[in-house]
Amino acid sequence: MSDLKPTVPVYLKSRDFNGSGHEQQILHHPFNDSGSNPDDSKAHKRFEIQDDLGMPVNYVRIQDLEDGIRKDIVSDKNSLHRAITPVLILAHFFALLPVQGIKGQNTSFLVVNWFSCPVIYVFVVLSLSLLILSFSLLKIYQTGLTYYSTGEIMFFGSSLVIYILFIHLAREWPKVMAKWELMEREMRHFGYLSNTALKFKILTCIIMLLAIIEHLASVLTGIMKAIPCSTGGLDIFRAYFSMSFRQVFSFIDYSLVIALPLGFLNLILACAWNYMDLFIIILSCALSDKFKQLNQKLAIVKGKVLPSTYWRKSRETYNLLASLTRDFDEFLSPVILLSFANNLYFICLQLLNSLKPMHNVWEAIYFVFSFTYLVGRTCAVSLYAASINDQSKKPKGVLFSVPTESYGVEVARFLTQVTADELALTGCNFFSVTRTLMLTVAGTIVTYEIVLIQFNSVTNEVIDENSTLNHCP
């Protein structure tokens, strides 16, 4: 081993490879100076320091070696990286979260390539959304602003913001997942919940299937309203697209070549809106499950006499999850704020729609289904996000039950952190998503409905507005 240059990593020098056939491999190792670029060697020497034995340690090369080793690690099938893979593949269909490497065996393969097809697809959808939003604003400028016309602005405007936010999330996703993977390795003795991947798939199927059904029901309702405005046959589709995209076909002539992409774009945007809520639910569920694993371990030792080292390790695990919760909050808070704002607005809009007369049974059925699904999805987002706060408070019961013989500094520190640290996802720190938030939102919605009912003039305005908006193009 005397032939090795002094810049070889110290952990290779300290091993005796003689007679094992490894000496030649080390001499030809990609991190060895003998086969490297002289310029790179000079650059690497700047990062060398001396260890306690006076041997040079090059941390650049150590990092390169660690990265190479990390790429060979295969994550468990129930780890977040692999369990969420089908959800991220679905996001690519909706032009969301254009991250490559989602099928990799660990998070080291995650990367965002700005010249890849998923990113180009995102910007195409983003540009079309901006174009339709411009048409909507132009129409409002000509005809004036009404409560119903704001629905178009909110839908296409919020869709535009969703895509901008998910581009930002894509940039941060590799960093967030690297932190999550580090946490999973620190908690490897807790294992993985066996049904995580299955749970994510079930949640995705339920939410997206209901979203597609709701959208198709909306299209069918629009077609039924367009029948009186058509001459029969395929002209029904002309009437439907002309009414549904009135802001576009008010300025350009109707064409099926334009109408079909608009219909597809409308489907993509509707799914993206639902996917935003699904994304919050999935990540909240994953983080809540990690707190649940810690709570289950603590529940087993409730009331038992244990050394301070056990409580120190438990507190460090809790602190690791608390730090990750703050990282997730910083990562997700803009999406949470937009999700709650969107859902609250459209719930209020649906309540206003409930005051207008229903023309047929199908329209009433669609309204009930759409409103129920909207409220149910909003409640699901709230409950799953609030479960993080719920699970983070559960260690209190165990810590209050610690026997006198075990109570010490570590238990006191652990108890102080659990009681004083308010762990919860927030909407850009405007509000924290806890169970009490649901009561606040429900109270706001009920107040809004009472105000609508009290003012009879609102009902007349709704009827007049409805008849105005439904005239044939």
Tab-separated table of C-alpha atoms in Angstrom:
chain	number	residue	atom	x	y	z
A	1	MET	CA	0.000	0.000	0.000
A	2	SER	CA	3.046	2.277	-0.026
A	3	ASP	CA	2.365	3.149	-3.655
A	4	LEU	CA	-0.767	5.002	-2.705
A	5	LYS	CA	-0.527	8.767	-2.833
A	6	PRO	CA	-1.091	10.693	0.400
A	7	THR	CA	-4.373	12.120	-0.849
A	8	VAL	CA	-6.145	8.748	-0.742
A	9	PRO	CA	-9.007	8.883	1.809
A	10	VAL	CA	-7.843	7.943	5.279
A	11	TYR	CA	-10.476	5.262	5.748
A	12	LEU	CA	-8.937	3.365	2.810
A	13	LYS	CA	-5.418	3.712	4.218
A	14	SER	CA	-6.361	2.360	7.613
A	15	ARG	CA	-7.409	-0.992	6.162
A	16	ASP	CA	-5.092	-3.838	5.249
A	17	PHE	CA	-6.068	-5.095	1.824
A	18	ASN	CA	-2.902	-7.134	1.245
A	19	GLY	CA	-3.573	-10.608	-0.015
A	20	SER	CA	-7.248	-9.925	-0.530
A	21	GLY	CA	-7.054	-8.779	-4.110
A	22	HIS	CA	-8.273	-5.286	-3.264
A	23	GLU	CA	-5.012	-3.373	-3.663
A	24	GLN	CA	-5.261	-3.215	-7.428
A	25	GLN	CA	-8.899	-2.106	-7.188
A	26	ILE	CA	-7.953	0.766	-4.900
A	27	LEU	CA	-5.127	1.859	-7.182
A	28	HIS	CA	-7.634	2.060	-10.027
A	29	HIS	CA	-10.475	3.407	-7.906
A	30	PRO	CA	-12.251	6.366	-9.527
A	31	PHE	CA	-11.429	8.470	-6.492
A	32	ASN	CA	-7.710	7.727	-6.729
A	33	ASP	CA	-5.390	10.442	-8.043
A	34	SER	CA	-3.656	8.124	-10.492
A	35	GLY	CA	-6.601	8.171	-12.883
A	36	SER	CA	-7.991	11.597	-12.166
A	37	ASN	CA	-7.652	14.932	-13.840
A	38	PRO	CA	-4.684	16.950	-12.462
A	39	ASP	CA	-6.847	20.048	-12.251
A	40	ASP	CA	-9.457	18.166	-10.236
A	41	SER	CA	-6.715	16.847	-7.978
A	42	LYS	CA	-5.480	20.368	-7.259
A	43	ALA	CA	-9.014	21.525	-6.588
A	44	HIS	CA	-9.649	18.624	-4.224
A	45	LYS	CA	-6.465	19.283	-2.251
A	46	ARG	CA	-7.902	22.576	-1.105
A	47	PHE	CA	-10.456	20.628	0.933
A	48	GLU	CA	-7.902	18.385	2.659
A	49	ILE	CA	-7.295	18.678	6.392
A	50	GLN	CA	-5.187	16.667	8.814
A	51	ASP	CA	-6.808	14.166	11.144
A	52	ASP	CA	-5.603	13.346	14.672
A	53	LEU	CA	-2.888	11.074	13.266
A	54	GLY	CA	-1.627	13.696	10.841
A	55	MET	CA	-3.112	11.914	7.844
A	56	PRO	CA	-4.781	13.975	5.089
A	57	VAL	CA	-8.562	13.666	4.839
A	58	ASN	CA	-10.291	14.863	1.674
A	59	TYR	CA	-13.946	15.486	2.434
A	60	VAL	CA	-14.835	16.115	-1.192
A	61	ARG	CA	-13.843	12.578	-2.041
A	62	ILE	CA	-15.526	11.199	1.038
A	63	GLN	CA	-18.728	12.932	-0.019
A	64	ASP	CA	-18.383	11.498	-3.528
A	65	LEU	CA	-17.932	8.026	-2.115
A	66	GLU	CA	-20.895	8.424	0.228
A	67	ASP	CA	-23.069	9.596	-2.663
A	68	GLY	CA	-22.034	6.546	-4.653
A	69	ILE	CA	-22.888	4.252	-1.755
A	70	ARG	CA	-26.190	6.043	-1.177
A	71	LYS	CA	-27.318	5.431	-4.751
A	72	ASP	CA	-27.013	1.687	-4.150
A	73	ILE	CA	-29.370	1.735	-1.158
A	74	VAL	CA	-32.823	0.357	-1.935
A	75	SER	CA	-35.614	2.024	0.023
A	76	ASP	CA	-38.308	-0.110	1.605
A	77	LYS	CA	-41.471	-0.483	-0.460
A	78	ASN	CA	-43.427	1.256	2.317
A	79	SER	CA	-41.015	4.170	2.600
A	80	LEU	CA	-42.501	7.481	1.559
A	81	HIS	CA	-40.347	7.721	-1.568
A	82	ARG	CA	-41.566	4.430	-2.986
A	83	ALA	CA	-45.091	4.503	-1.553
A	84	ILE	CA	-45.835	7.890	-3.093
A	85	THR	CA	-44.429	6.979	-6.524
A	86	PRO	CA	-47.845	6.119	-8.088
A	87	VAL	CA	-49.218	9.409	-6.766
A	88	LEU	CA	-46.371	11.351	-8.387
A	89	ILE	CA	-46.794	9.473	-11.667
A	90	LEU	CA	-50.425	10.574	-11.644
A	91	ALA	CA	-49.253	14.144	-11.040
A	92	HIS	CA	-47.306	14.044	-14.294
A	93	PHE	CA	-50.528	13.338	-16.203
A	94	PHE	CA	-52.009	16.499	-14.689
A	95	ALA	CA	-48.848	18.509	-15.451
A	96	LEU	CA	-47.964	18.822	-11.769
A	97	LEU	CA	-44.714	18.297	-9.849
A	98	PRO	CA	-42.385	17.660	-12.840
A	99	VAL	CA	-39.709	15.769	-10.908
A	100	GLN	CA	-37.618	13.066	-12.575
A	101	GLY	CA	-36.263	10.001	-10.798
A	102	ILE	CA	-39.469	9.243	-8.903
A	103	LYS	CA	-39.101	5.560	-9.821
A	104	GLY	CA	-35.553	5.433	-8.467
A	105	GLN	CA	-34.680	3.079	-5.645
A	106	ASN	CA	-34.052	6.007	-3.284
A	107	THR	CA	-34.271	9.791	-3.125
A	108	SER	CA	-30.779	10.392	-4.525
A	109	PHE	CA	-32.195	9.945	-8.036
A	110	LEU	CA	-34.679	12.820	-7.694
A	111	VAL	CA	-33.887	15.776	-9.929
A	112	VAL	CA	-35.658	18.540	-11.843
A	113	ASN	CA	-34.576	18.897	-15.465
A	114	TRP	CA	-35.960	22.150	-16.837
A	115	PHE	CA	-35.685	20.944	-20.437
A	116	SER	CA	-37.498	17.653	-19.912
A	117	CYS	CA	-40.882	16.735	-21.379
A	118	PRO	CA	-42.778	16.951	-18.040
A	119	VAL	CA	-41.552	20.505	-17.472
A	120	ILE	CA	-42.439	21.544	-21.034
A	121	TYR	CA	-45.887	19.989	-20.551
A	122	VAL	CA	-46.329	22.028	-17.362
A	123	PHE	CA	-45.492	25.293	-19.105
A	124	VAL	CA	-47.855	24.497	-21.984
A	125	VAL	CA	-50.754	23.996	-19.558
A	126	LEU	CA	-49.659	27.069	-17.626
A	127	SER	CA	-49.662	29.191	-20.783
A	128	LEU	CA	-53.099	27.971	-21.871
A	129	SER	CA	-54.522	28.681	-18.409
A	130	LEU	CA	-53.104	32.181	-18.549
A	131	LEU	CA	-54.622	32.677	-22.003
A	132	ILE	CA	-58.117	31.622	-20.898
A	133	LEU	CA	-57.810	33.767	-17.775
A	134	SER	CA	-56.988	36.711	-20.024
A	135	PHE	CA	-60.128	36.054	-22.082
A	136	SER	CA	-62.183	35.925	-18.867
A	137	LEU	CA	-60.787	39.229	-17.637
A	138	LEU	CA	-61.408	40.823	-21.022
A	139	LYS	CA	-65.021	39.656	-21.027
A	140	ILE	CA	-65.566	40.980	-17.508
A	141	TYR	CA	-64.094	44.292	-18.623
A	142	GLN	CA	-66.706	44.464	-21.382
A	143	THR	CA	-69.768	43.114	-19.551
A	144	GLY	CA	-69.020	44.053	-15.945
A	145	LEU	CA	-68.234	42.042	-12.831
A	146	THR	CA	-70.884	39.799	-11.269
A	147	TYR	CA	-70.746	37.231	-8.506
A	148	TYR	CA	-71.025	34.390	-10.990
A	149	SER	CA	-68.378	35.749	-13.335
A	150	THR	CA	-65.920	35.677	-10.456
A	151	GLY	CA	-66.298	31.886	-10.490
A	152	GLU	CA	-64.455	31.713	-13.804
A	153	ILE	CA	-61.761	34.052	-12.520
A	154	MET	CA	-61.347	32.007	-9.353
A	155	PHE	CA	-61.189	28.690	-11.197
A	156	PHE	CA	-58.674	29.643	-13.873
A	157	GLY	CA	-56.807	32.071	-11.631
A	158	SER	CA	-56.395	29.542	-8.834
A	159	SER	CA	-55.394	26.897	-11.383
A	160	LEU	CA	-52.660	29.223	-12.570
A	161	VAL	CA	-51.442	29.682	-8.999
A	162	ILE	CA	-51.583	25.914	-8.397
A	163	TYR	CA	-49.214	25.243	-11.280
A	164	ILE	CA	-46.849	27.990	-10.178
A	165	LEU	CA	-46.796	26.584	-6.638
A	166	PHE	CA	-46.184	23.040	-7.826
A	167	ILE	CA	-43.253	24.206	-9.930
A	168	HIS	CA	-41.791	25.590	-6.704
A	169	LEU	CA	-42.624	22.336	-4.899
A	170	ALA	CA	-40.837	20.383	-7.628
A	171	ARG	CA	-37.676	22.395	-7.030
A	172	GLU	CA	-37.815	21.700	-3.293
A	173	TRP	CA	-39.027	18.092	-3.512
A	174	PRO	CA	-35.559	16.421	-3.711
A	175	LYS	CA	-34.393	18.331	-0.610
A	176	VAL	CA	-37.540	17.556	1.359
A	177	MET	CA	-37.421	13.881	0.450
A	178	ALA	CA	-33.731	13.681	1.359
A	179	LYS	CA	-34.601	14.971	4.847
A	180	TRP	CA	-37.467	12.512	5.071
A	181	GLU	CA	-35.228	9.610	4.038
A	182	LEU	CA	-32.706	10.636	6.692
A	183	MET	CA	-35.495	10.582	9.281
A	184	GLU	CA	-36.577	7.114	8.133
A	185	ARG	CA	-33.028	5.839	8.588
A	186	GLU	CA	-32.844	7.363	12.059
A	187	MET	CA	-36.139	5.616	12.885
A	188	ARG	CA	-35.261	2.350	11.155
A	189	HIS	CA	-35.678	0.428	14.422
A	190	PHE	CA	-39.348	1.490	14.353
A	191	GLY	CA	-39.775	-0.229	11.000
A	192	TYR	CA	-42.322	0.725	8.343
A	193	LEU	CA	-46.078	0.463	8.496
A	194	SER	CA	-46.971	-2.467	6.271
A	195	ASN	CA	-49.956	-0.821	4.593
A	196	THR	CA	-48.539	2.611	3.749
A	197	ALA	CA	-48.276	2.071	-0.006
A	198	LEU	CA	-51.723	0.455	-0.143
A	199	LYS	CA	-53.249	3.278	1.892
A	200	PHE	CA	-51.863	5.890	-0.501
A	201	LYS	CA	-53.243	4.016	-3.501
A	202	ILE	CA	-56.696	3.705	-1.933
A	203	LEU	CA	-56.819	7.396	-1.021
A	204	THR	CA	-55.705	8.352	-4.522
A	205	CYS	CA	-58.257	6.113	-6.217
A	206	ILE	CA	-61.142	7.356	-4.060
A	207	ILE	CA	-60.426	11.073	-4.406
A	208	MET	CA	-59.515	11.108	-8.088
A	209	LEU	CA	-62.344	8.755	-9.076
A	210	LEU	CA	-64.871	10.984	-7.323
A	211	ALA	CA	-63.251	14.022	-8.943
A	212	ILE	CA	-63.614	12.551	-12.430
A	213	ILE	CA	-67.215	11.500	-11.738
A	214	GLU	CA	-68.012	15.003	-10.500
A	215	HIS	CA	-66.445	16.553	-13.588
A	216	LEU	CA	-68.270	14.218	-15.968
A	217	ALA	CA	-71.537	14.974	-14.168
A	218	SER	CA	-70.804	18.666	-14.612
A	219	VAL	CA	-70.223	18.145	-18.338
A	220	LEU	CA	-73.456	16.161	-18.649
A	221	THR	CA	-75.367	18.911	-16.841
A	222	GLY	CA	-73.895	21.473	-19.215
A	223	ILE	CA	-74.891	19.383	-22.235
A	224	MET	CA	-78.462	19.102	-20.951
A	225	LYS	CA	-78.609	22.886	-20.580
A	226	ALA	CA	-77.235	23.278	-24.109
A	227	ILE	CA	-79.865	21.048	-25.764
A	228	PRO	CA	-82.481	23.839	-26.116
A	229	CYS	CA	-79.837	26.013	-27.780
A	230	SER	CA	-78.868	23.444	-30.410
A	231	THR	CA	-80.438	22.309	-33.652
A	232	GLY	CA	-79.930	18.659	-32.758
A	233	GLY	CA	-77.293	16.094	-33.595
A	234	LEU	CA	-73.664	17.097	-33.168
A	235	ASP	CA	-74.706	20.721	-32.857
A	236	ILE	CA	-75.281	19.947	-29.168
A	237	PHE	CA	-71.516	19.937	-28.650
A	238	ARG	CA	-71.203	23.309	-30.367
A	239	ALA	CA	-73.832	24.734	-28.044
A	240	TYR	CA	-72.197	23.135	-25.000
A	241	PHE	CA	-68.687	24.411	-25.726
A	242	SER	CA	-70.004	27.842	-26.677
A	243	MET	CA	-71.810	28.104	-23.340
A	244	SER	CA	-69.062	26.543	-21.217
A	245	PHE	CA	-66.277	28.641	-22.745
A	246	ARG	CA	-68.276	31.739	-23.452
A	247	GLN	CA	-65.304	33.934	-22.562
A	248	VAL	CA	-63.276	32.380	-25.412
A	249	PHE	CA	-65.890	32.050	-28.148
A	250	SER	CA	-67.133	35.569	-27.540
A	251	PHE	CA	-63.954	36.813	-29.197
A	252	ILE	CA	-63.141	34.052	-31.688
A	253	ASP	CA	-65.320	31.915	-33.932
A	254	TYR	CA	-66.291	28.471	-32.711
A	255	SER	CA	-64.136	25.628	-33.971
A	256	LEU	CA	-64.069	22.005	-32.887
A	257	VAL	CA	-60.277	22.081	-33.205
A	258	ILE	CA	-60.222	24.729	-30.476
A	259	ALA	CA	-63.110	23.326	-28.443
A	260	LEU	CA	-61.673	19.842	-27.868
A	261	PRO	CA	-58.341	21.062	-26.396
A	262	LEU	CA	-60.321	23.454	-24.210
A	263	GLY	CA	-62.403	20.557	-22.912
A	264	PHE	CA	-59.271	18.530	-22.200
A	265	LEU	CA	-57.649	21.506	-20.477
A	266	ASN	CA	-60.745	21.975	-18.337
A	267	LEU	CA	-60.493	18.326	-17.236
A	268	ILE	CA	-56.787	18.710	-16.424
A	269	LEU	CA	-57.400	21.848	-14.361
A	270	ALA	CA	-60.288	20.238	-12.469
A	271	CYS	CA	-58.119	17.220	-11.651
A	272	ALA	CA	-55.233	19.479	-10.621
A	273	TRP	CA	-57.519	21.259	-8.171
A	274	ASN	CA	-58.492	17.917	-6.606
A	275	TYR	CA	-54.910	16.654	-6.714
A	276	MET	CA	-53.801	19.611	-4.618
A	277	ASP	CA	-56.034	18.392	-1.787
A	278	LEU	CA	-54.895	14.805	-2.339
A	279	PHE	CA	-51.255	15.881	-2.080
A	280	ILE	CA	-51.892	17.542	1.286
A	281	ILE	CA	-53.752	14.463	2.533
A	282	ILE	CA	-51.000	12.038	1.475
A	283	LEU	CA	-48.139	13.980	3.066
A	284	SER	CA	-50.148	14.683	6.220
A	285	CYS	CA	-50.975	11.000	6.502
A	286	ALA	CA	-47.308	10.027	6.110
A	287	LEU	CA	-46.098	12.445	8.781
A	288	SER	CA	-48.930	11.557	11.144
A	289	ASP	CA	-48.077	7.861	10.818
A	290	LYS	CA	-44.515	8.529	11.964
A	291	PHE	CA	-45.788	10.263	15.089
A	292	LYS	CA	-48.170	7.347	15.557
A	293	GLN	CA	-45.273	4.864	15.455
A	294	LEU	CA	-43.485	6.784	18.198
A	295	ASN	CA	-46.669	6.977	20.263
A	296	GLN	CA	-47.210	3.236	19.962
A	297	LYS	CA	-43.704	2.565	21.274
A	298	LEU	CA	-44.263	4.961	24.160
A	299	ALA	CA	-47.654	3.447	24.998
A	300	ILE	CA	-46.007	0.047	25.524
A	301	VAL	CA	-43.755	1.415	28.285
A	302	LYS	CA	-46.400	3.584	29.951
A	303	GLY	CA	-45.931	3.532	33.731
A	304	LYS	CA	-42.723	1.479	33.586
A	305	VAL	CA	-39.415	2.346	35.217
A	306	LEU	CA	-36.904	3.093	32.471
A	307	PRO	CA	-33.437	4.671	32.380
A	308	SER	CA	-32.917	8.260	31.276
A	309	THR	CA	-31.172	7.070	28.106
A	310	TYR	CA	-34.472	5.653	26.844
A	311	TRP	CA	-36.245	8.957	27.360
A	312	ARG	CA	-33.365	10.843	25.790
A	313	LYS	CA	-33.562	8.724	22.640
A	314	SER	CA	-37.346	9.064	22.549
A	315	ARG	CA	-37.084	12.826	22.943
A	316	GLU	CA	-34.511	13.021	20.159
A	317	THR	CA	-36.814	11.021	17.889
A	318	TYR	CA	-39.701	13.335	18.729
A	319	ASN	CA	-37.485	16.347	18.104
A	320	LEU	CA	-36.512	14.897	14.719
A	321	LEU	CA	-40.185	14.597	13.782
A	322	ALA	CA	-40.867	18.094	15.100
A	323	SER	CA	-38.102	19.512	12.928
A	324	LEU	CA	-39.457	17.636	9.922
A	325	THR	CA	-42.949	18.984	10.639
A	326	ARG	CA	-41.618	22.536	10.464
A	327	ASP	CA	-39.860	21.737	7.191
A	328	PHE	CA	-43.080	20.281	5.800
A	329	ASP	CA	-45.019	23.316	6.966
A	330	GLU	CA	-42.632	25.648	5.181
A	331	PHE	CA	-42.904	23.427	2.112
A	332	LEU	CA	-46.693	22.991	2.089
A	333	SER	CA	-48.097	26.137	3.705
A	334	PRO	CA	-48.761	28.067	0.435
A	335	VAL	CA	-50.600	25.044	-0.966
A	336	ILE	CA	-52.640	24.682	2.229
A	337	LEU	CA	-53.607	28.356	2.155
A	338	LEU	CA	-54.709	28.118	-1.478
A	339	SER	CA	-56.585	24.867	-0.834
A	340	PHE	CA	-58.636	26.271	2.034
A	341	ALA	CA	-59.293	29.538	0.195
A	342	ASN	CA	-60.461	27.657	-2.900
A	343	ASN	CA	-62.657	25.222	-1.028
A	344	LEU	CA	-64.241	27.883	1.150
A	345	TYR	CA	-65.014	30.097	-1.834
A	346	PHE	CA	-66.625	27.346	-3.889
A	347	ILE	CA	-68.616	26.089	-0.899
A	348	CYS	CA	-70.056	29.585	-0.539
A	349	LEU	CA	-70.696	29.710	-4.294
A	350	GLN	CA	-72.540	26.403	-4.130
A	351	LEU	CA	-74.626	27.686	-1.236
A	352	LEU	CA	-75.591	30.642	-3.376
A	353	ASN	CA	-76.468	28.259	-6.204
A	354	SER	CA	-78.753	26.377	-3.831
A	355	LEU	CA	-81.088	29.384	-3.790
A	356	LYS	CA	-81.799	29.203	-7.502
A	357	PRO	CA	-84.561	26.922	-8.832
A	358	MET	CA	-83.567	23.510	-10.180
A	359	HIS	CA	-84.912	22.860	-13.680
A	360	ASN	CA	-84.910	19.055	-13.497
A	361	VAL	CA	-84.143	16.126	-11.226
A	362	TRP	CA	-80.704	15.529	-12.724
A	363	GLU	CA	-79.612	19.091	-11.949
A	364	ALA	CA	-80.708	18.632	-8.331
A	365	ILE	CA	-78.869	15.299	-8.071
A	366	TYR	CA	-75.716	16.828	-9.522
A	367	PHE	CA	-75.876	19.752	-7.114
A	368	VAL	CA	-76.251	17.477	-4.075
A	369	PHE	CA	-73.415	15.200	-5.202
A	370	SER	CA	-71.087	18.076	-6.096
A	371	PHE	CA	-71.718	19.956	-2.865
A	372	THR	CA	-71.377	16.812	-0.729
A	373	TYR	CA	-68.125	15.865	-2.418
A	374	LEU	CA	-66.731	19.384	-2.019
A	375	VAL	CA	-67.571	19.518	1.685
A	376	GLY	CA	-66.337	15.957	2.222
A	377	ARG	CA	-63.024	16.632	0.514
A	378	THR	CA	-62.546	19.814	2.541
A	379	CYS	CA	-63.229	17.898	5.755
A	380	ALA	CA	-60.790	15.169	4.707
A	381	VAL	CA	-58.026	17.717	4.115
A	382	SER	CA	-58.728	19.334	7.480
A	383	LEU	CA	-58.849	16.068	9.438
A	384	TYR	CA	-55.740	14.524	7.894
A	385	ALA	CA	-53.735	17.722	8.314
A	386	ALA	CA	-55.044	18.143	11.877
A	387	SER	CA	-54.018	14.573	12.736
A	388	ILE	CA	-50.392	15.752	12.870
A	389	ASN	CA	-51.239	18.086	15.730
A	390	ASP	CA	-53.321	15.378	17.412
A	391	GLN	CA	-50.558	12.778	17.267
A	392	SER	CA	-47.887	15.238	18.418
A	393	LYS	CA	-49.780	15.795	21.687
A	394	LYS	CA	-50.334	12.137	22.575
A	395	PRO	CA	-46.966	11.569	24.319
A	396	LYS	CA	-48.226	13.785	27.156
A	397	GLY	CA	-50.294	10.954	28.605
A	398	VAL	CA	-47.268	8.662	28.759
A	399	LEU	CA	-44.949	11.318	30.170
A	400	PHE	CA	-47.413	12.252	32.900
A	401	SER	CA	-47.449	8.567	33.906
A	402	VAL	CA	-43.677	8.234	34.318
A	403	PRO	CA	-42.913	6.793	37.800
A	404	THR	CA	-40.997	8.897	40.287
A	405	GLU	CA	-37.985	6.598	40.007
A	406	SER	CA	-37.666	7.360	36.279
A	407	TYR	CA	-38.552	11.036	36.321
A	408	GLY	CA	-35.556	13.191	35.532
A	409	VAL	CA	-34.179	15.933	33.336
A	410	GLU	CA	-34.817	14.072	30.074
A	411	VAL	CA	-38.447	13.364	30.939
A	412	ALA	CA	-38.944	16.986	31.989
A	413	ARG	CA	-37.411	18.259	28.746
A	414	PHE	CA	-39.520	15.852	26.721
A	415	LEU	CA	-42.701	16.888	28.520
A	416	THR	CA	-41.912	20.587	28.121
A	417	GLN	CA	-41.379	20.199	24.395
A	418	VAL	CA	-44.589	18.227	23.886
A	419	THR	CA	-46.740	20.664	25.853
A	420	ALA	CA	-45.149	23.920	24.699
A	421	ASP	CA	-44.316	23.156	21.071
A	422	GLU	CA	-47.369	23.650	18.847
A	423	LEU	CA	-46.739	21.306	15.937
A	424	ALA	CA	-49.217	21.750	13.101
A	425	LEU	CA	-49.367	22.554	9.426
A	426	THR	CA	-50.360	26.134	8.715
A	427	GLY	CA	-51.602	28.273	5.875
A	428	CYS	CA	-48.572	30.571	5.607
A	429	ASN	CA	-48.904	31.089	9.393
A	430	PHE	CA	-52.318	32.745	8.959
A	431	PHE	CA	-53.968	29.769	10.650
A	432	SER	CA	-52.995	26.395	12.056
A	433	VAL	CA	-54.788	23.320	10.790
A	434	THR	CA	-56.238	21.762	13.931
A	435	ARG	CA	-59.611	20.257	14.724
A	436	THR	CA	-60.845	23.584	16.073
A	437	LEU	CA	-60.288	25.123	12.645
A	438	MET	CA	-63.098	22.977	11.244
A	439	LEU	CA	-65.542	24.509	13.719
A	440	THR	CA	-64.400	27.994	12.756
A	441	VAL	CA	-64.860	27.301	9.049
A	442	ALA	CA	-68.233	25.647	9.649
A	443	GLY	CA	-69.378	28.653	11.657
A	444	THR	CA	-68.355	30.985	8.842
A	445	ILE	CA	-70.265	28.940	6.268
A	446	VAL	CA	-73.407	28.759	8.411
A	447	THR	CA	-73.290	32.516	8.991
A	448	TYR	CA	-72.985	33.099	5.259
A	449	GLU	CA	-75.987	30.873	4.549
A	450	ILE	CA	-78.110	32.624	7.178
A	451	VAL	CA	-77.302	35.997	5.643
A	452	LEU	CA	-78.347	34.716	2.210
A	453	ILE	CA	-81.631	33.394	3.506
A	454	GLN	CA	-82.450	36.582	5.402
A	455	PHE	CA	-82.116	38.825	2.365
A	456	ASN	CA	-84.884	37.864	-0.018
A	457	SER	CA	-83.521	40.197	-2.643
A	458	VAL	CA	-80.546	37.917	-3.044
A	459	THR	CA	-82.811	35.135	-4.267
A	460	ASN	CA	-84.341	37.358	-6.910
A	461	GLU	CA	-80.900	38.489	-8.014
A	462	VAL	CA	-79.769	34.887	-8.302
A	463	ILE	CA	-82.746	33.989	-10.474
A	464	ASP	CA	-82.205	36.995	-12.718
A	465	GLU	CA	-78.507	36.303	-12.962
A	466	ASN	CA	-79.166	32.654	-13.708
A	467	SER	CA	-81.515	33.466	-16.556
A	468	THR	CA	-79.020	35.972	-17.923
A	469	LEU	CA	-76.109	33.577	-17.850
A	470	ASN	CA	-77.989	30.675	-19.388
A	471	HIS	CA	-79.114	32.439	-22.546
A	472	CYS	CA	-78.041	30.702	-25.734
A	473	PRO	CA	-74.830	31.983	-27.312
